[in-house]
XYZ file of C-alpha atoms in Angstrom:
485
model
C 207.609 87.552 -37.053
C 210.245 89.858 -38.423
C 211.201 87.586 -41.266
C 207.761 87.448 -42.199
C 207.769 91.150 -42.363
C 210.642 91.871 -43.972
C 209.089 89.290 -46.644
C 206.079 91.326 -47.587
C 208.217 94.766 -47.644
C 210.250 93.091 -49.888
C 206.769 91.744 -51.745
C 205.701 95.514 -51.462
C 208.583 97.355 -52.947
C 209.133 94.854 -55.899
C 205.102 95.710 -56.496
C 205.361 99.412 -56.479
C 208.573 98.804 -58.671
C 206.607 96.565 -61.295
C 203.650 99.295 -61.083
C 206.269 102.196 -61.346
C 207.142 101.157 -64.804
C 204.001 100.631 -65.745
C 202.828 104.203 -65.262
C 205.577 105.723 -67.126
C 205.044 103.463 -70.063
C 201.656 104.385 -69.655
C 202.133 107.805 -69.870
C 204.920 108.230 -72.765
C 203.222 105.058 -75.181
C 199.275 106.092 -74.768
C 199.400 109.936 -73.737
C 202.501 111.759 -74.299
C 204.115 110.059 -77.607
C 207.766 110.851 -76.486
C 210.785 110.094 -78.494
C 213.256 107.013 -77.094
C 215.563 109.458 -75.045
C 213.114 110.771 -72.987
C 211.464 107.610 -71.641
C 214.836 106.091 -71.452
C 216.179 108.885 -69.157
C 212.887 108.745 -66.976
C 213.256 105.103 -66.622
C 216.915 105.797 -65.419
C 215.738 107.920 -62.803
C 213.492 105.645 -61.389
C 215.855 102.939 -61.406
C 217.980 105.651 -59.295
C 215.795 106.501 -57.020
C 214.959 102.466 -56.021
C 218.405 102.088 -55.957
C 218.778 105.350 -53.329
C 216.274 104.123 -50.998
C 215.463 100.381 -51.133
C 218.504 99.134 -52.732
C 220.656 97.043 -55.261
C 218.336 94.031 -55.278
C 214.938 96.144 -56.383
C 217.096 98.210 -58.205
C 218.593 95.443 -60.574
C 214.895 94.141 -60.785
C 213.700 97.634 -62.154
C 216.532 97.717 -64.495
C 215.764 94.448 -65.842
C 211.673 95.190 -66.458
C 212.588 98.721 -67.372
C 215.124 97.133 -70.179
C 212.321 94.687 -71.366
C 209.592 97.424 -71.265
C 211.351 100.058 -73.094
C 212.596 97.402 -75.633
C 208.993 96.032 -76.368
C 206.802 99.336 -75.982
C 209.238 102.016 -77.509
C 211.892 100.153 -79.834
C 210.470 98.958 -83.561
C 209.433 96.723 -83.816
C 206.503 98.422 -81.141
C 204.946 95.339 -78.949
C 207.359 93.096 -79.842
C 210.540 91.505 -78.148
C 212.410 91.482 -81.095
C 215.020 94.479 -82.502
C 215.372 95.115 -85.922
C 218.047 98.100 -85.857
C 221.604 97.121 -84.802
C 222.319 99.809 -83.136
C 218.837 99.750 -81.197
C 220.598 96.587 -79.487
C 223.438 98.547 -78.569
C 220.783 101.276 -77.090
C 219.143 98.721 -75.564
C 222.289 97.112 -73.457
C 223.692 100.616 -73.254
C 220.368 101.571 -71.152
C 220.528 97.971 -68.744
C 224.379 98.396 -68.163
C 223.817 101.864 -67.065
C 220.880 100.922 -65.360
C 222.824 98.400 -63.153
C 226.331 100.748 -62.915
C 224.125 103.356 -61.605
C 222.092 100.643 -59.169
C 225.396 99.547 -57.491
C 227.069 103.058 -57.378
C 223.371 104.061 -55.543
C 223.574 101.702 -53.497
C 227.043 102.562 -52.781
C 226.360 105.712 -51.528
C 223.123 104.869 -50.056
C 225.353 101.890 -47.878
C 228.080 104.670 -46.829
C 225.906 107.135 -46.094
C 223.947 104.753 -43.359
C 227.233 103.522 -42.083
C 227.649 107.747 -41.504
C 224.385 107.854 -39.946
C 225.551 104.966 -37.805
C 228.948 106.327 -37.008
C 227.753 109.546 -35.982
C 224.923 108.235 -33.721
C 227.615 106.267 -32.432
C 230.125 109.206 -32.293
C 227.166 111.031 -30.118
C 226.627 108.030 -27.835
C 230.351 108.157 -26.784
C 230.454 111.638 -26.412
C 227.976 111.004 -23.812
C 228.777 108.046 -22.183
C 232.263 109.944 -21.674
C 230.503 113.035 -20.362
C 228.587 110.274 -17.793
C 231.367 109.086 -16.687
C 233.490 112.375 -15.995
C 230.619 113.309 -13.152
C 232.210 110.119 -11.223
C 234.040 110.572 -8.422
C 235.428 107.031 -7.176
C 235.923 103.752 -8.562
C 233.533 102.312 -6.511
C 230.085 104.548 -7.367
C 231.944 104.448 -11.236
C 232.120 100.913 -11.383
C 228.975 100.087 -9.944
C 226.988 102.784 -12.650
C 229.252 101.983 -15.672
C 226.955 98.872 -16.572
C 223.983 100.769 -16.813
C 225.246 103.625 -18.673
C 226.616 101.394 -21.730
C 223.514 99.244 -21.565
C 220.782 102.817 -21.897
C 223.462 104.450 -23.893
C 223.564 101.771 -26.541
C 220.004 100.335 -26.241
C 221.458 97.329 -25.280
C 219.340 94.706 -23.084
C 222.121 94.178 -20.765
C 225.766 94.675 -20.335
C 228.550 93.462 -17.226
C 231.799 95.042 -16.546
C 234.710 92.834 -14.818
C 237.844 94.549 -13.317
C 241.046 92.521 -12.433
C 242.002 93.945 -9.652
C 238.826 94.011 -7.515
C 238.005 90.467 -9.070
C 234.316 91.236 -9.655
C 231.778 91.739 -11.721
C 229.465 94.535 -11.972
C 226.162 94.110 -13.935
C 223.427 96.115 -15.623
C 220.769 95.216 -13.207
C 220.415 91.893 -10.469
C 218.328 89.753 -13.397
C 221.023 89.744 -16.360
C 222.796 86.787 -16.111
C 223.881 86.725 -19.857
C 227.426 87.061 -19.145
C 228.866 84.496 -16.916
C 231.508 85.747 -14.745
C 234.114 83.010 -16.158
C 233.267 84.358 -19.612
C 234.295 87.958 -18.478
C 237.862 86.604 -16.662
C 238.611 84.836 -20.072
C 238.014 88.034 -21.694
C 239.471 89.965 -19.929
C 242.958 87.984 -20.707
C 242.513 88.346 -24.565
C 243.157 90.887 -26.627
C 240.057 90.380 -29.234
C 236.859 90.248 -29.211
C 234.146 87.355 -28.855
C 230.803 87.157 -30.622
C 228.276 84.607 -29.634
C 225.532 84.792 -32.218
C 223.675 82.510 -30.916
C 223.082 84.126 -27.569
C 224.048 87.329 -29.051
C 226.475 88.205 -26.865
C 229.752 89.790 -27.131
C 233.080 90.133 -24.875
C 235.184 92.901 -25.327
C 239.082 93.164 -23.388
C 239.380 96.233 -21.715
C 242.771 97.660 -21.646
C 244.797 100.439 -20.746
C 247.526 100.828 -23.175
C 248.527 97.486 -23.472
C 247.925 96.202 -20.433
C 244.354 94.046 -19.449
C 242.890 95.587 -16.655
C 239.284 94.121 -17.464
C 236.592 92.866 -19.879
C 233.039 94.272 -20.610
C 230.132 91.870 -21.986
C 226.889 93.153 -23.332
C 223.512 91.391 -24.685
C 222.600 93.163 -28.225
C 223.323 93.773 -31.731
C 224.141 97.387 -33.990
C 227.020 98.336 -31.775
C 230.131 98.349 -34.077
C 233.593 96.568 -33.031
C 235.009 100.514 -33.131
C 232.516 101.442 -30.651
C 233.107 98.912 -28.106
C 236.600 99.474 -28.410
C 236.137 103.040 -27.834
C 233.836 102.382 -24.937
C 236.240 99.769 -23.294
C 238.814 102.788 -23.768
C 236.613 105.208 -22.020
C 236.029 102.666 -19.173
C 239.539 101.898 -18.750
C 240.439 105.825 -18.804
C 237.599 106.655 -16.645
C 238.885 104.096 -14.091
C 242.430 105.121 -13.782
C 241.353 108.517 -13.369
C 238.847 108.167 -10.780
C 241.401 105.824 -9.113
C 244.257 108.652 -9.313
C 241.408 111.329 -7.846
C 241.163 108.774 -4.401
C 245.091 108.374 -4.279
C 245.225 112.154 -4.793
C 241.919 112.573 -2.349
C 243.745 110.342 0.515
C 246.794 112.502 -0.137
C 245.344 115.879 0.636
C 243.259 114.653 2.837
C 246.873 113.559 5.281
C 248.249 116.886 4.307
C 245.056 118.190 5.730
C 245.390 116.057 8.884
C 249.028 117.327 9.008
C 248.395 120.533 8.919
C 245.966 120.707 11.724
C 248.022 118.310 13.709
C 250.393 121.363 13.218
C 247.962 123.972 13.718
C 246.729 122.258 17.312
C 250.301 121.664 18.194
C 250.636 125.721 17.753
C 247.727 126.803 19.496
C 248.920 124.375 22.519
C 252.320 126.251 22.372
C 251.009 129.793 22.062
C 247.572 129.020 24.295
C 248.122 126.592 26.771
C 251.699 127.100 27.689
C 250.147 130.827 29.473
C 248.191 129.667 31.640
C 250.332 126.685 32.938
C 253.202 129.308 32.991
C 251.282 131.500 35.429
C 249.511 128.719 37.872
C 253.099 127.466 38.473
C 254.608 130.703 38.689
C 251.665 131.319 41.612
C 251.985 127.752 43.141
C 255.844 128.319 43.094
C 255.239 131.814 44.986
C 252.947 130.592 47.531
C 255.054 126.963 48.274
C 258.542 129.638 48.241
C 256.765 132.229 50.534
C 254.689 130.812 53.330
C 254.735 134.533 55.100
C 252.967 136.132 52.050
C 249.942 138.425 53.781
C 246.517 137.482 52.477
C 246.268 140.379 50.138
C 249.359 138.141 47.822
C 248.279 135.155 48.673
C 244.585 136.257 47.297
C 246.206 137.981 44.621
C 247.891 134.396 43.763
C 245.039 132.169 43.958
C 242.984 134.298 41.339
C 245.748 133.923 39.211
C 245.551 129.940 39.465
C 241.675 130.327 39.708
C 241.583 132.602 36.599
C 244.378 130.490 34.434
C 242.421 127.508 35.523
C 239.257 128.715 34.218
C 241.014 129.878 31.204
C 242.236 126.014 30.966
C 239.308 124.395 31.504
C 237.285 127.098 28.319
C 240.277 125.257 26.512
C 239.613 122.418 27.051
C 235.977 122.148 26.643
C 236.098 124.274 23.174
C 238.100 121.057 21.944
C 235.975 118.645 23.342
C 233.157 120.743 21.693
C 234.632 120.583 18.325
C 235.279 117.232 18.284
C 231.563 116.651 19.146
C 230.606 118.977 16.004
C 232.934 117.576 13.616
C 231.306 113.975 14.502
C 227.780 115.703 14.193
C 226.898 113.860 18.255
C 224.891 116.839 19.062
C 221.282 117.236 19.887
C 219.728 120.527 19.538
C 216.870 121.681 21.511
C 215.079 123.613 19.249
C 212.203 125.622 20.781
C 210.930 129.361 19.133
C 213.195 131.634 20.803
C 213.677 135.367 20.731
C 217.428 136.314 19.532
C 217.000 138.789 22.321
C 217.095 136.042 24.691
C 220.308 134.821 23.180
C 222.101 138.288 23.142
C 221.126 138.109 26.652
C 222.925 134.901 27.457
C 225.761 135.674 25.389
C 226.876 139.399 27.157
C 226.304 137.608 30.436
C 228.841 135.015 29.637
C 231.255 137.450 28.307
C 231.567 139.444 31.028
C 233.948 141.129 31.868
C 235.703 140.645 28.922
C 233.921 142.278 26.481
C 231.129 144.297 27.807
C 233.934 146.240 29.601
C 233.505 148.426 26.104
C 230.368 150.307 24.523
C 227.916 147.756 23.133
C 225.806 148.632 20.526
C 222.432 146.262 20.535
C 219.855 147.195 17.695
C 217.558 144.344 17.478
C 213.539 145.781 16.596
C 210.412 144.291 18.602
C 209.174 143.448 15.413
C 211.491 140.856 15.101
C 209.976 137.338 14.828
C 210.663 134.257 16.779
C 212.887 131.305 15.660
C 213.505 127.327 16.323
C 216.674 127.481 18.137
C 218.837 125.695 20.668
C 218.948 128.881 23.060
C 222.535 128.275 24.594
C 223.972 127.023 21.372
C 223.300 130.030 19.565
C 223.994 132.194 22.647
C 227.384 130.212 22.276
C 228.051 131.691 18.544
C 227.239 134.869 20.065
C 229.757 134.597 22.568
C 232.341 133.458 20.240
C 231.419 136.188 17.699
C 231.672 138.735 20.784
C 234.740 137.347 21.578
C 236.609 137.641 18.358
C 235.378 141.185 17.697
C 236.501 142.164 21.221
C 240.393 140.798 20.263
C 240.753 142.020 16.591
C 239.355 145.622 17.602
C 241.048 148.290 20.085
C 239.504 149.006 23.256
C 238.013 151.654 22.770
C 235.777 151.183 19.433
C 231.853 149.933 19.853
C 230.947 146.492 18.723
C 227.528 146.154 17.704
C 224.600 143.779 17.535
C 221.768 143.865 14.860
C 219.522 141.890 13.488
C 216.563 141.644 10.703
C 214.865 139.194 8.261
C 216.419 138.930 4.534
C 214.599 136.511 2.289
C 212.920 134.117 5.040
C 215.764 134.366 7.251
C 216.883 136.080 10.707
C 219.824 137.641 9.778
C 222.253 138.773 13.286
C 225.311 140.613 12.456
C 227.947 141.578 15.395
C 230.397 143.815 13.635
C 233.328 145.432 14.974
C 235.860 148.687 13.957
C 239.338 146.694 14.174
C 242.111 145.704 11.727
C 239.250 143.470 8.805
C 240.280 140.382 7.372
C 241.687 140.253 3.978
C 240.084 138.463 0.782
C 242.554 135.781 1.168
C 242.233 135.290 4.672
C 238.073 135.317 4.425
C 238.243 132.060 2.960
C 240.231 130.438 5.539
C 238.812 132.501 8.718
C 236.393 129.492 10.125
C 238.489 126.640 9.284
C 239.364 124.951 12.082
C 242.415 126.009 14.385
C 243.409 128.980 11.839
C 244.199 132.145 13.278
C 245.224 135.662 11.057
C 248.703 135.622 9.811
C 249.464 139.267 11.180
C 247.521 138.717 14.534
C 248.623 135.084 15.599
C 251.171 135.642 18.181
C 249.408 139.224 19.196
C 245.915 138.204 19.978
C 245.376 134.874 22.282
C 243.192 132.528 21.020
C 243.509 129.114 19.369
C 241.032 129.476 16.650
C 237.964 127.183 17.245
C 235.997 129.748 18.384
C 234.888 130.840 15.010
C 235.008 127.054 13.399
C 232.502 126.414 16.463
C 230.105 128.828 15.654
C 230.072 128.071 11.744
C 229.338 124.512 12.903
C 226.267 125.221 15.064
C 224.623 127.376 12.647
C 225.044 125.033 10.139
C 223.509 122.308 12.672
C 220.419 124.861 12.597
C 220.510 124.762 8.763
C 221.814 127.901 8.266
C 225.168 129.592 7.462
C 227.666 132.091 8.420
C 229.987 134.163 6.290
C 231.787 137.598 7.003
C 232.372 141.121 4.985
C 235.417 143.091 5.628
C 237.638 145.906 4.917
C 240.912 146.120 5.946
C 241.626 149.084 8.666
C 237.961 149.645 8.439
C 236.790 146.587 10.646
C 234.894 143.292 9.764
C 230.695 142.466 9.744
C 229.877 138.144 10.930
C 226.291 137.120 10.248
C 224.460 134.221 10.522
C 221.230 132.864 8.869
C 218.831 131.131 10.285
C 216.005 129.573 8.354
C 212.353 130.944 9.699
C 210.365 128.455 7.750
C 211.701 125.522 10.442
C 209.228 127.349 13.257
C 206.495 127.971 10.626
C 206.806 131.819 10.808
């Protein structure tokens, strides 16, 4: 079907050629009456303009009938083949050879100016297939995308990437089965490339520097031997980079671990070594002393009852975390009232913190919201707590709360030392505590990693404002549209 096609286009253009010079001789022997030069220079236009758009072949054909035409309709003798004037043969060759010089250099231009068109398409297409494959992450989602970006970025009908080291190939989609996978391991030990014309299919080595590393086959034709070498580059740069980003990903992510193995290891040191200090201190006293009256000996056990307690909120804020971090918790979301958390919070505070003026400003107007009561009475707490250590005993905290943009909005804000920009990004990371309050203020900072990970668990988020000296603002948002308000 496409030979037969190309057939009558050819057919077509050698007609309109044949018909072209036929009008202009038309025109200049029945109408005009133009001297020699004239139709000889309008001739040589048309033979340019054939040559600039269809080609050497039709070109050399126009030349040839424009040669024949101008000789028999314009040279004397008129309407005859024959020339009587010597140097009207000269004119005569003069006009074919300049016919055909200007053909081929038309052609010429007209060939390098599509291989432009082609290089630049091509030029575009690698510009974005390298843009494509920046956006990857890994080596595994890379590798397993990296067929089907050459194959839509080339308009290829298939293409199959092979890689050394994981000994497998990765195709364009389930069905192509062009490529055989012993093809692509021969490949990818070669250093050239293989064209199957036939099947039209073509193997190309991928390699990094000068080392193999792979082999990419594709199923299609108008992709030059540049391009595919450029792609295969690409591929084998994209790969060693998105394999350097894991090494480097598994490396910070151990410096990470580290440094919380660290940062637990301090809070232990700084938290846990109190309490333990004081219940032995008491049992010590009380095993040292049987005669102690009952005032000391009550005195002692609320020490060991108090450090105990203090223990035990130790131990199940870890155990808490840990259940966050591996997202094993079920909320029970019912509409609530955030009065009803405030509520629960301050009650599980005391005495703590409500030993100082509390400042609640929460409107009636406020509406309802899906919530896990005790879980967001808990980030109360915790927010409670922190404002009650970074603040002097004296100063108010207070609560508020209003809707912002389809979301509750509570805010417990306190008048103490504020956090610092630096330290704002850090503040509900896990385990960190503020550089110029760590060994002041107990604590072993989960409390505010705890509450950031329960409001997320609602689908909200948490963030704080600060100035330093001038005391620090937490909110959290929580979505209203999950209760339908």
């Amino acid at each position: 079907m496409g030979v037969r096609r190309s057939a009558l286009r050819s057919v077509i253009r050698y007609t309109v050629s044949t018909g072209t010079v036929a009008v202009i001789v038309a025109v200049y022997f029945l109408w005009a009456h133009a001297n020699e030069t004239t139709v000889a220079l309008t001739l040589l236009i048309a033979i340019l303009l054939v040559a600039a758009n269809w080609g050497l072949r039709h070109a050399i054909y126009l030349s040839i009938l424009s040669s024949a035409a101008f000789n028999f309709f314009f040279l004397p003798p008129v309407l005859t083949l024959t020339v009587r004037d010597g140097r009207n043969w000269v004119a005569l060759f003069a006009f074919l050879v300049t016919g055909i010089v200007a053909s081929q250099l038309a052609e010429r231009a007209r060939r390098e100016a599509k291989i432009s068109r082609r290089r630049q398409r091509e030029a575009e297409r690698l510009y974005e297939f390298s843009q494509q494959m920046l956006v990857k992450g890994n080596v595994i989602d890379l590798l397993n995308t990296l067929p089907q970006m050459i194959a839509a970025t080339f308009n290829l009908a298939g293409a199959a990437v092979y890689l050394r080291e994981k000994d497998r190939v990765y195709r364009s989609s389930p069905d192509y089965m062009d490529v055989t996978a012993a093809e692509l391991r021969d490949a990818a030990y070669s250093r050239d490339h293989h064209r199957d014309e036939t099947r039209d299919v073509t193997l190309v080595p991928i390699l990094l520097g000068t080392r193999p590393i792979g082999a990419v086959g594709i199923t299609g034709a108008g992709t030059s031997p540049e391009a595919l070498d450029a792609v295969c580059g690409l591929a084998a740069i994209a790969i060693e980079r998105a394999g350097a980003v894991e090494t480097l990903t598994r490396v910070e992510a151990s410096r990470e671990s580290e440094r919380l193995r660290n940062a637990l290891l301090d809070s232990v040191a700084h938290e846990l070594r109190t309490p333990l200090t004081s219940i032995t201190a008491a049992i010590t006293s009380l095993r040292s002393d049987p005669l102690l009256d009952p005032a000391q000996s009550g005195e002692m056990m609320q020490v060991i009852e108090e450090e105990a307690g203090r223990l035990n909120r130790l131990v199940g804020q870890a155990m808490e975390m840990a259940d966050l971090d591996a997202h094993d918790i079920k909320l029970d979301l019912r509409p609530h009232a955030m009065r009803e958390a405030v509520d629960l919070a301050l009650e599980a505070v005391q005495p703590r913190v409500c030993a100082r003026p509390i400042d609640i400003r929460l409107p009636e107007s406020l509406p309802m919201v899906e919530m896990d009561l005790e879980r967001i009475a808990k980030v109360l707490q915790h927010l409670l707590e922190n404002a009650a250590k970074y603040s002097a005993e004296a100063t108010p905290i207070f609560i508020s709360a209003e809707v912002a943009r389809g979301q509750l909005v509570t805010s417990v804000a306190d008048r103490g030392v504020g956090v610092d920009d630096l330290e704002r990004m850090m503040i509900f990371d896990k385990f960190y505590r503020g550089q110029g309050q760590r060994y002041r203020v107990q604590g072993t900072g989960m409390g505010l990693a705890i509450a950031k990970a329960i409001v997320e668990a609602h689908g909200g988020s948490i963030d704080v404002t600060s100035q330093p000296s001038q005391g620090s603002v937490f909110s959290f948002y929580l979505p209203l549209h999950l209760s339908g308000l």
